[in-house]
Amino acid sequence: MSTPLRLAQQPEADALLGRSPLAALVGMLLDQQVPMEWAFTGPYTIATRMHGDDLDARAIAAYDPDAFVALLSEKPAVHRYPASMAGRVQQLCQFLVEHYDGDPTAIWRDVATGAEVLARLNSLPGFGKQKSQIFLALLGKQFGVQPTDWRAAAGSYGDEGSYRSAADITGPESLGRVRAFKQEAKRKAKAAKAAKDDGKS
């Protein structure tokens, strides 16, 4: 079953994200220090370079580390920091193989509460609280995975009608609104820091 997503803003990459929970997880992992569309196109690029139509946690976990770095570094690179991200993607897949038999849906399948799903996401390599909350919100808002109190567990990212994160992107317009929200949040944080520094002088 496939979920229509528009995170990569590229049809083939979005189709993979919608049908592959692992691709969505890897895209979320890559979503830092690069534009969101670049991050969420990454899983498709990896799958294509591995000559597959999907991502396989066992295949990635077992891949030669140096060769995997080369695969992510090939132009165009999968990320601004392809070597470190290659290691993180492999660590994530190794964790999934060890704890969930390589099946990422086991993280949330048949789990009763949003808090428990959040705790499981938060235990994944490369997933801190914020990234875990955003992915939980993405599961609830776009994948229909809605355990009890999932919105509360996702924090402000779970708010209905919000435009805060990847969980809220359904097309170019919402992407623009999320980007504007992030820019405003950065501006406020910068202003608050400047005011704090002025108070110290």
Coordinates of N, CA and C in Angstrom, one line a residue:
M1 N 0.8 -1.2 0.0 CA 0.0 0.0 0.0 C 0.9 1.3 0.0
S2 N 0.6 2.2 -0.9 CA 1.4 3.4 -1.1 C 0.7 4.6 -0.6
T3 N 1.4 5.5 0.0 CA 0.9 6.8 0.5 C 1.5 7.9 -0.4
P4 N 0.6 8.7 -0.9 CA 1.1 9.8 -1.8 C 1.8 10.9 -1.0
L5 N 3.1 11.1 -1.2 CA 3.9 12.1 -0.5 C 4.5 13.1 -1.5
R6 N 4.8 14.3 -0.9 CA 5.4 15.3 -1.8 C 6.6 15.9 -1.1
L7 N 7.4 15.1 -0.4 CA 8.5 15.6 0.4 C 9.7 16.0 -0.4
A8 N 10.0 15.1 -1.4 CA 11.1 15.3 -2.3 C 10.8 16.3 -3.4
Q9 N 9.5 16.5 -3.7 CA 9.1 17.3 -4.8 C 9.6 16.7 -6.2
Q10 N 9.8 15.4 -6.2 CA 10.3 14.7 -7.4 C 9.5 13.4 -7.4
P11 N 8.8 13.1 -8.5 CA 7.8 12.0 -8.5 C 8.4 10.7 -8.2
E12 N 9.5 10.2 -8.8 CA 10.0 8.9 -8.5 C 10.5 8.8 -7.0
A13 N 11.1 9.9 -6.5 CA 11.6 9.9 -5.1 C 10.5 9.8 -4.2
D14 N 9.4 10.6 -4.5 CA 8.2 10.7 -3.6 C 7.5 9.3 -3.6
A15 N 7.4 8.7 -4.8 CA 6.8 7.4 -4.9 C 7.4 6.4 -4.0
L16 N 8.8 6.4 -3.9 CA 9.5 5.5 -3.1 C 9.2 5.8 -1.6
L17 N 9.3 7.0 -1.2 CA 9.0 7.4 0.2 C 7.6 6.9 0.6
G18 N 6.6 7.0 -0.4 CA 5.3 6.6 0.0 C 5.1 5.1 0.1
R19 N 5.9 4.3 -0.6 CA 5.7 2.9 -0.5 C 6.7 2.2 0.4
S20 N 7.7 2.9 0.8 CA 8.8 2.3 1.6 C 9.0 3.0 2.9
P21 N 8.5 2.4 4.0 CA 8.8 3.0 5.3 C 10.3 3.2 5.6
L22 N 11.1 2.3 5.1 CA 12.5 2.5 5.4 C 13.1 3.7 4.6
A23 N 12.6 3.9 3.4 CA 13.0 5.1 2.7 C 12.6 6.4 3.4
A24 N 11.3 6.4 4.0 CA 10.9 7.6 4.7 C 11.8 7.8 6.0
L25 N 12.1 6.7 6.6 CA 13.0 6.8 7.8 C 14.4 7.4 7.4
V26 N 14.9 6.9 6.3 CA 16.3 7.3 5.9 C 16.2 8.8 5.4
G27 N 15.1 9.2 4.8 CA 15.0 10.5 4.4 C 14.9 11.5 5.6
M28 N 14.2 11.0 6.6 CA 14.1 11.8 7.9 C 15.5 11.9 8.5
L29 N 16.3 10.8 8.5 CA 17.6 10.8 9.0 C 18.5 11.8 8.3
L30 N 18.4 11.9 7.0 CA 19.2 12.8 6.1 C 18.8 14.2 6.2
D31 N 17.6 14.5 6.8 CA 17.0 15.8 6.8 C 17.7 16.7 7.9
Q32 N 18.9 17.1 7.6 CA 19.6 18.0 8.5 C 20.8 18.7 7.7
Q33 N 20.9 20.0 7.8 CA 22.0 20.7 7.2 C 21.9 20.7 5.7
V34 N 20.8 20.3 5.1 CA 20.6 20.4 3.6 C 19.1 20.7 3.4
P35 N 18.8 21.2 2.2 CA 17.4 21.5 1.9 C 16.6 20.2 2.0
M36 N 15.3 20.3 2.5 CA 14.5 19.1 2.7 C 14.3 18.3 1.5
E37 N 14.1 18.9 0.3 CA 13.9 18.1 -0.9 C 15.2 17.3 -1.2
W38 N 16.3 17.8 -0.9 CA 17.6 17.1 -1.2 C 17.7 15.9 -0.3
A39 N 17.3 16.1 1.0 CA 17.3 15.0 2.0 C 16.4 13.8 1.6
F40 N 15.2 14.2 1.2 CA 14.2 13.2 0.9 C 14.3 12.6 -0.5
T41 N 15.1 13.2 -1.3 CA 15.5 12.5 -2.6 C 16.6 11.5 -2.3
G42 N 17.3 11.6 -1.2 CA 18.4 10.7 -0.9 C 18.1 9.2 -1.0
P43 N 17.0 8.7 -0.4 CA 16.7 7.3 -0.4 C 16.5 6.8 -1.9
Y44 N 15.9 7.6 -2.7 CA 15.7 7.1 -4.1 C 17.1 7.0 -4.8
T45 N 18.0 8.0 -4.5 CA 19.3 8.0 -5.1 C 20.1 6.8 -4.7
I46 N 20.0 6.4 -3.4 CA 20.6 5.3 -2.8 C 20.1 4.0 -3.5
A47 N 18.8 3.9 -3.5 CA 18.2 2.7 -4.1 C 18.6 2.5 -5.6
T48 N 18.6 3.6 -6.3 CA 19.0 3.5 -7.7 C 20.5 3.1 -7.9
R49 N 21.3 3.6 -7.0 CA 22.8 3.3 -7.1 C 23.0 1.8 -6.6
M50 N 22.1 1.3 -5.8 CA 22.2 -0.1 -5.4 C 21.5 -1.0 -6.4
H51 N 21.0 -0.4 -7.5 CA 20.3 -1.2 -8.6 C 19.0 -1.9 -8.1
G52 N 18.3 -1.1 -7.3 CA 17.0 -1.7 -6.8 C 15.9 -0.7 -6.9
D53 N 14.6 -1.2 -6.7 CA 13.5 -0.4 -6.7 C 13.1 0.1 -5.3
D54 N 13.7 -0.4 -4.3 CA 13.4 -0.2 -2.9 C 14.7 -0.2 -2.1
L55 N 14.6 0.2 -0.9 CA 15.7 0.0 0.1 C 15.5 -1.2 0.9
D56 N 16.6 -1.9 1.2 CA 16.5 -3.1 2.0 C 17.5 -2.9 3.2
A57 N 16.9 -3.0 4.4 CA 17.8 -2.7 5.6 C 18.9 -3.7 5.7
R58 N 18.6 -5.0 5.4 CA 19.7 -6.0 5.5 C 20.8 -5.8 4.5
A59 N 20.4 -5.4 3.3 CA 21.4 -5.2 2.2 C 22.3 -4.0 2.6
I60 N 21.7 -2.9 3.1 CA 22.5 -1.7 3.5 C 23.3 -2.0 4.7
A61 N 22.8 -2.7 5.7 CA 23.6 -3.1 6.9 C 24.8 -3.9 6.6
A62 N 24.7 -4.7 5.6 CA 25.8 -5.6 5.2 C 26.8 -5.1 4.2
Y63 N 26.4 -3.9 3.7 CA 27.2 -3.3 2.6 C 28.6 -2.9 3.1
D64 N 29.6 -3.1 2.3 CA 31.0 -2.7 2.7 C 31.0 -1.2 3.0
P65 N 31.4 -0.8 4.2 CA 31.3 0.6 4.6 C 32.0 1.6 3.7
D66 N 33.2 1.2 3.2 CA 33.9 2.1 2.3 C 33.2 2.3 1.0
A67 N 32.6 1.2 0.5 CA 31.9 1.2 -0.8 C 30.6 2.0 -0.6
F68 N 30.0 1.9 0.6 CA 28.8 2.7 0.8 C 29.1 4.2 0.9
V69 N 30.2 4.5 1.5 CA 30.6 5.9 1.4 C 30.8 6.4 0.0
A70 N 31.4 5.6 -0.8 CA 31.6 5.9 -2.2 C 30.3 6.1 -2.9
L71 N 29.4 5.2 -2.6 CA 28.0 5.2 -3.3 C 27.3 6.5 -2.9
L72 N 27.4 7.0 -1.7 CA 26.7 8.2 -1.3 C 27.5 9.5 -1.7
S73 N 28.8 9.3 -2.0 CA 29.6 10.5 -2.4 C 29.6 10.7 -3.9
E74 N 29.2 9.7 -4.6 CA 29.2 9.9 -6.1 C 28.3 11.1 -6.5
K75 N 28.7 11.8 -7.5 CA 28.0 13.0 -7.9 C 26.7 12.7 -8.6
P76 N 25.6 13.3 -8.3 CA 25.5 14.3 -7.2 C 25.4 13.6 -5.9
A77 N 26.1 14.1 -4.9 CA 26.2 13.5 -3.6 C 24.8 13.4 -2.9
V78 N 24.6 12.4 -2.1 CA 23.3 12.2 -1.4 C 23.1 13.2 -0.3
H79 N 24.2 13.8 0.2 CA 24.1 14.7 1.3 C 25.4 15.6 1.3
R80 N 25.3 16.8 1.9 CA 26.5 17.7 2.0 C 27.6 17.0 2.7
Y81 N 27.3 16.0 3.6 CA 28.4 15.3 4.3 C 28.1 13.8 4.1
P82 N 28.4 13.3 2.9 CA 28.1 12.0 2.5 C 28.8 10.9 3.3
A83 N 30.0 11.1 3.7 CA 30.7 10.1 4.4 C 30.1 9.8 5.8
S84 N 29.9 10.9 6.6 CA 29.3 10.7 7.9 C 27.8 10.2 7.8
M85 N 27.1 10.7 6.8 CA 25.7 10.2 6.6 C 25.7 8.7 6.1
A86 N 26.7 8.3 5.4 CA 26.7 6.9 5.0 C 26.8 6.0 6.3
G87 N 27.7 6.4 7.2 CA 27.8 5.7 8.4 C 26.5 5.7 9.2
R88 N 25.8 6.8 9.3 CA 24.6 6.9 10.0 C 23.5 6.0 9.4
V89 N 23.4 6.1 8.1 CA 22.4 5.2 7.4 C 22.6 3.8 7.7
Q90 N 23.9 3.4 7.6 CA 24.2 2.0 7.9 C 23.9 1.6 9.4
Q91 N 24.3 2.5 10.3 CA 24.0 2.3 11.7 C 22.5 2.1 11.9
L92 N 21.7 2.9 11.3 CA 20.2 2.8 11.4 C 19.7 1.5 10.9
C93 N 20.2 1.1 9.7 CA 19.8 -0.2 9.2 C 20.3 -1.4 10.0
Q94 N 21.5 -1.3 10.5 CA 22.0 -2.4 11.4 C 21.1 -2.5 12.7
F95 N 20.7 -1.4 13.2 CA 19.8 -1.4 14.4 C 18.5 -2.0 14.0
L96 N 17.9 -1.7 12.9 CA 16.6 -2.2 12.5 C 16.7 -3.7 12.3
V97 N 17.9 -4.2 11.7 CA 18.0 -5.6 11.6 C 18.1 -6.3 12.9
E98 N 18.9 -5.7 13.8 CA 19.1 -6.3 15.1 C 17.8 -6.3 16.0
H99 N 17.1 -5.2 16.0 CA 16.0 -5.1 16.9 C 14.6 -5.3 16.3
Y100 N 14.5 -5.2 15.0 CA 13.2 -5.3 14.3 C 13.2 -6.2 13.1
D101 N 14.1 -7.1 13.0 CA 14.2 -8.0 11.9 C 14.2 -7.3 10.6
G102 N 14.8 -6.1 10.6 CA 14.9 -5.4 9.3 C 13.6 -4.7 8.8
D103 N 12.6 -4.8 9.6 CA 11.3 -4.2 9.2 C 10.9 -3.0 10.0
P104 N 11.1 -1.8 9.4 CA 10.8 -0.6 10.2 C 9.4 -0.4 10.7
T105 N 8.4 -1.0 10.0 CA 7.0 -0.9 10.4 C 6.8 -1.5 11.8
A106 N 7.7 -2.4 12.2 CA 7.6 -3.1 13.5 C 7.8 -2.0 14.6
I107 N 8.4 -0.9 14.3 CA 8.5 0.2 15.3 C 7.2 0.7 15.8
W108 N 6.2 0.8 14.9 CA 4.9 1.3 15.2 C 3.7 0.4 15.1
R109 N 3.9 -0.7 14.4 CA 2.8 -1.6 14.2 C 2.3 -2.2 15.5
D110 N 1.0 -2.2 15.7 CA 0.4 -2.7 16.9 C 0.9 -2.1 18.2
V111 N 1.4 -0.9 18.2 CA 1.9 -0.2 19.4 C 0.7 0.7 19.8
A112 N 0.3 0.6 21.1 CA -0.9 1.3 21.6 C -0.8 2.8 21.7
T113 N 0.3 3.3 22.1 CA 0.3 4.7 22.4 C 1.4 5.5 21.6
G114 N 1.1 6.8 21.4 CA 2.1 7.6 20.7 C 3.4 7.7 21.5
A115 N 3.3 7.8 22.8 CA 4.5 7.9 23.6 C 5.4 6.7 23.4
E116 N 4.9 5.5 23.3 CA 5.7 4.3 23.1 C 6.3 4.4 21.7
V117 N 5.6 4.8 20.7 CA 6.2 4.9 19.3 C 7.3 6.0 19.4
L118 N 7.1 7.1 20.0 CA 8.1 8.1 20.2 C 9.3 7.6 20.8
A119 N 9.2 6.8 21.9 CA 10.3 6.2 22.6 C 11.1 5.3 21.7
R120 N 10.4 4.5 20.9 CA 11.1 3.6 20.0 C 11.8 4.4 18.9
L121 N 11.2 5.4 18.3 CA 11.9 6.2 17.3 C 13.1 6.9 17.9
N122 N 13.0 7.4 19.2 CA 14.0 8.1 19.8 C 15.2 7.2 20.1
S123 N 15.0 5.9 20.1 CA 16.1 5.0 20.4 C 16.9 4.6 19.1
L124 N 16.4 5.1 17.9 CA 17.1 4.8 16.7 C 18.3 5.6 16.5
P125 N 19.4 5.1 16.0 CA 20.6 5.9 15.8 C 20.3 7.1 14.9
G126 N 20.8 8.3 15.3 CA 20.6 9.5 14.5 C 19.3 10.2 14.8
F127 N 18.4 9.6 15.6 CA 17.1 10.2 15.9 C 17.1 10.8 17.3
G128 N 17.1 12.1 17.4 CA 16.9 12.8 18.7 C 15.4 13.0 18.9
K129 N 15.1 13.7 20.0 CA 13.7 14.0 20.3 C 12.9 14.7 19.2
Q130 N 13.5 15.8 18.7 CA 12.9 16.6 17.6 C 12.6 15.8 16.4
K131 N 13.6 15.1 15.9 CA 13.5 14.3 14.7 C 12.4 13.2 14.9
S132 N 12.4 12.6 16.1 CA 11.5 11.5 16.4 C 10.0 12.1 16.4
Q133 N 9.9 13.3 17.0 CA 8.5 13.9 17.1 C 8.0 14.3 15.6
I134 N 8.9 14.8 14.8 CA 8.5 15.1 13.4 C 8.1 13.8 12.7
F135 N 8.9 12.7 12.9 CA 8.5 11.5 12.1 C 7.2 10.9 12.7
L136 N 7.0 11.0 14.0 CA 5.7 10.6 14.6 C 4.6 11.4 14.0
A137 N 4.8 12.7 13.8 CA 3.8 13.5 13.2 C 3.5 13.2 11.8
L138 N 4.6 12.8 11.1 CA 4.5 12.4 9.7 C 3.7 11.1 9.6
L139 N 4.0 10.2 10.5 CA 3.2 8.9 10.5 C 1.7 9.2 10.7
G140 N 1.4 10.1 11.7 CA 0.0 10.3 12.0 C -0.7 11.1 10.9
K141 N 0.0 12.1 10.4 CA -0.7 13.0 9.4 C -0.8 12.5 8.0
Q142 N 0.2 11.7 7.6 CA 0.3 11.3 6.2 C 0.2 9.8 6.0
F143 N 0.6 9.0 7.0 CA 0.6 7.6 6.8 C -0.6 6.9 7.5
G144 N -1.3 7.7 8.2 CA -2.5 7.1 8.9 C -2.2 6.3 10.1
V145 N -0.9 6.4 10.6 CA -0.5 5.6 11.8 C -0.8 6.5 13.0
Q146 N -1.9 6.2 13.7 CA -2.4 7.1 14.8 C -2.7 6.4 16.1
P147 N -1.7 6.0 16.8 CA -1.9 5.4 18.1 C -2.5 6.4 19.1
T148 N -3.0 6.0 20.2 CA -3.6 6.9 21.2 C -2.6 8.0 21.6
D149 N -3.1 9.2 21.6 CA -2.4 10.4 22.0 C -1.1 10.7 21.1
W150 N -1.2 10.3 19.9 CA 0.0 10.5 19.0 C 0.3 12.0 18.8
R151 N -0.8 12.8 18.7 CA -0.5 14.3 18.6 C 0.2 14.9 19.8
A152 N -0.2 14.5 21.0 CA 0.4 15.0 22.2 C 1.9 14.5 22.2
A153 N 2.1 13.3 21.9 CA 3.5 12.8 21.9 C 4.4 13.5 20.9
A154 N 3.8 13.9 19.8 CA 4.5 14.6 18.7 C 4.8 16.1 19.1
G155 N 4.2 16.5 20.1 CA 4.4 17.9 20.5 C 3.7 18.9 19.5
S156 N 4.3 20.0 19.4 CA 3.8 21.0 18.4 C 3.8 20.5 17.0
Y157 N 4.6 19.6 16.7 CA 4.6 19.0 15.3 C 3.4 18.2 15.0
G158 N 2.7 17.8 16.0 CA 1.4 17.1 15.8 C 0.2 18.0 15.7
D159 N 0.4 19.3 15.9 CA -0.8 20.2 15.9 C -1.5 20.1 14.5
E160 N -2.8 20.1 14.6 CA -3.6 20.1 13.3 C -3.5 21.5 12.7
G161 N -3.3 21.5 11.4 CA -3.2 22.8 10.7 C -1.9 23.5 10.8
S162 N -0.9 22.9 11.4 CA 0.4 23.6 11.5 C 1.2 23.4 10.3
Y163 N 2.2 24.3 10.1 CA 3.2 24.2 9.0 C 4.6 24.4 9.6
R164 N 5.0 23.3 10.3 CA 6.3 23.4 11.1 C 7.3 22.5 10.5
S165 N 7.0 21.4 9.8 CA 8.0 20.4 9.5 C 7.6 19.6 8.3
A166 N 8.4 18.6 8.0 CA 8.1 17.7 6.9 C 6.8 17.0 7.0
A167 N 6.3 16.9 8.2 CA 5.0 16.2 8.4 C 3.8 17.0 7.8
D168 N 4.0 18.3 7.6 CA 3.0 19.1 7.1 C 3.1 19.4 5.6
I169 N 4.0 18.9 4.9 CA 4.2 19.2 3.5 C 3.5 18.2 2.6
T170 N 2.6 18.8 1.8 CA 1.8 18.0 0.9 C 1.9 18.6 -0.6
G171 N 2.8 19.6 -0.8 CA 2.9 20.1 -2.1 C 3.8 21.4 -2.0
P172 N 4.0 22.1 -3.1 CA 4.9 23.3 -3.2 C 4.4 24.4 -2.2
E173 N 3.1 24.6 -2.1 CA 2.6 25.7 -1.3 C 2.9 25.4 0.2
S174 N 2.6 24.2 0.7 CA 2.8 23.9 2.1 C 4.4 23.9 2.3
L175 N 5.1 23.5 1.3 CA 6.6 23.5 1.5 C 7.1 24.9 1.7
G176 N 6.5 25.9 1.0 CA 6.8 27.3 1.2 C 6.4 27.8 2.5
R177 N 5.3 27.3 3.0 CA 4.8 27.8 4.3 C 5.7 27.2 5.5
V178 N 6.1 26.0 5.3 CA 7.0 25.4 6.3 C 8.4 26.1 6.3
R179 N 8.8 26.4 5.1 CA 10.1 27.1 5.0 C 10.1 28.5 5.6
A180 N 8.9 29.2 5.4 CA 8.8 30.5 6.0 C 8.7 30.4 7.5
F181 N 8.0 29.4 8.0 CA 8.0 29.2 9.5 C 9.4 29.0 10.0
K182 N 10.2 28.1 9.4 CA 11.5 27.8 9.9 C 12.4 29.1 9.8
Q183 N 12.3 29.9 8.8 CA 13.1 31.1 8.7 C 12.7 32.1 9.8
E184 N 11.4 32.2 10.1 CA 11.0 33.1 11.1 C 11.4 32.6 12.5
A185 N 11.4 31.3 12.7 CA 11.9 30.7 14.0 C 13.4 31.0 14.1
K186 N 14.2 30.9 13.0 CA 15.6 31.2 13.1 C 15.8 32.7 13.4
R187 N 15.0 33.5 12.8 CA 15.1 35.0 13.0 C 14.9 35.3 14.5
K188 N 13.8 34.7 15.0 CA 13.5 35.0 16.4 C 14.6 34.5 17.4
A189 N 15.1 33.3 17.1 CA 16.2 32.7 17.9 C 17.4 33.6 17.9
K190 N 17.7 34.1 16.7 CA 18.9 35.0 16.5 C 18.7 36.3 17.3
A191 N 17.5 36.8 17.2 CA 17.2 38.1 17.9 C 17.2 37.9 19.4
A192 N 16.7 36.7 19.9 CA 16.8 36.4 21.3 C 18.2 36.3 21.8
K193 N 19.0 35.7 21.0 CA 20.4 35.5 21.4 C 21.1 36.8 21.4
A194 N 20.8 37.7 20.4 CA 21.5 39.0 20.4 C 21.1 39.8 21.6
A195 N 19.8 39.7 22.0 CA 19.3 40.5 23.2 C 19.9 40.0 24.5
K196 N 20.1 38.7 24.5 CA 20.8 38.0 25.7 C 22.2 38.5 25.8
D197 N 22.9 38.5 24.6 CA 24.3 38.9 24.6 C 24.5 40.4 25.0
D198 N 23.5 41.2 24.6 CA 23.5 42.6 24.9 C 23.3 42.8 26.4
G199 N 22.5 42.0 27.0 CA 22.3 42.0 28.4 C 23.5 41.7 29.3
K200 N 24.4 40.9 28.7 CA 25.6 40.5 29.4 C 26.7 41.6 29.3
S201 N 26.6 42.5 28.3 CA 27.7 43.5 28.1 C 27.5 44.7 29.0

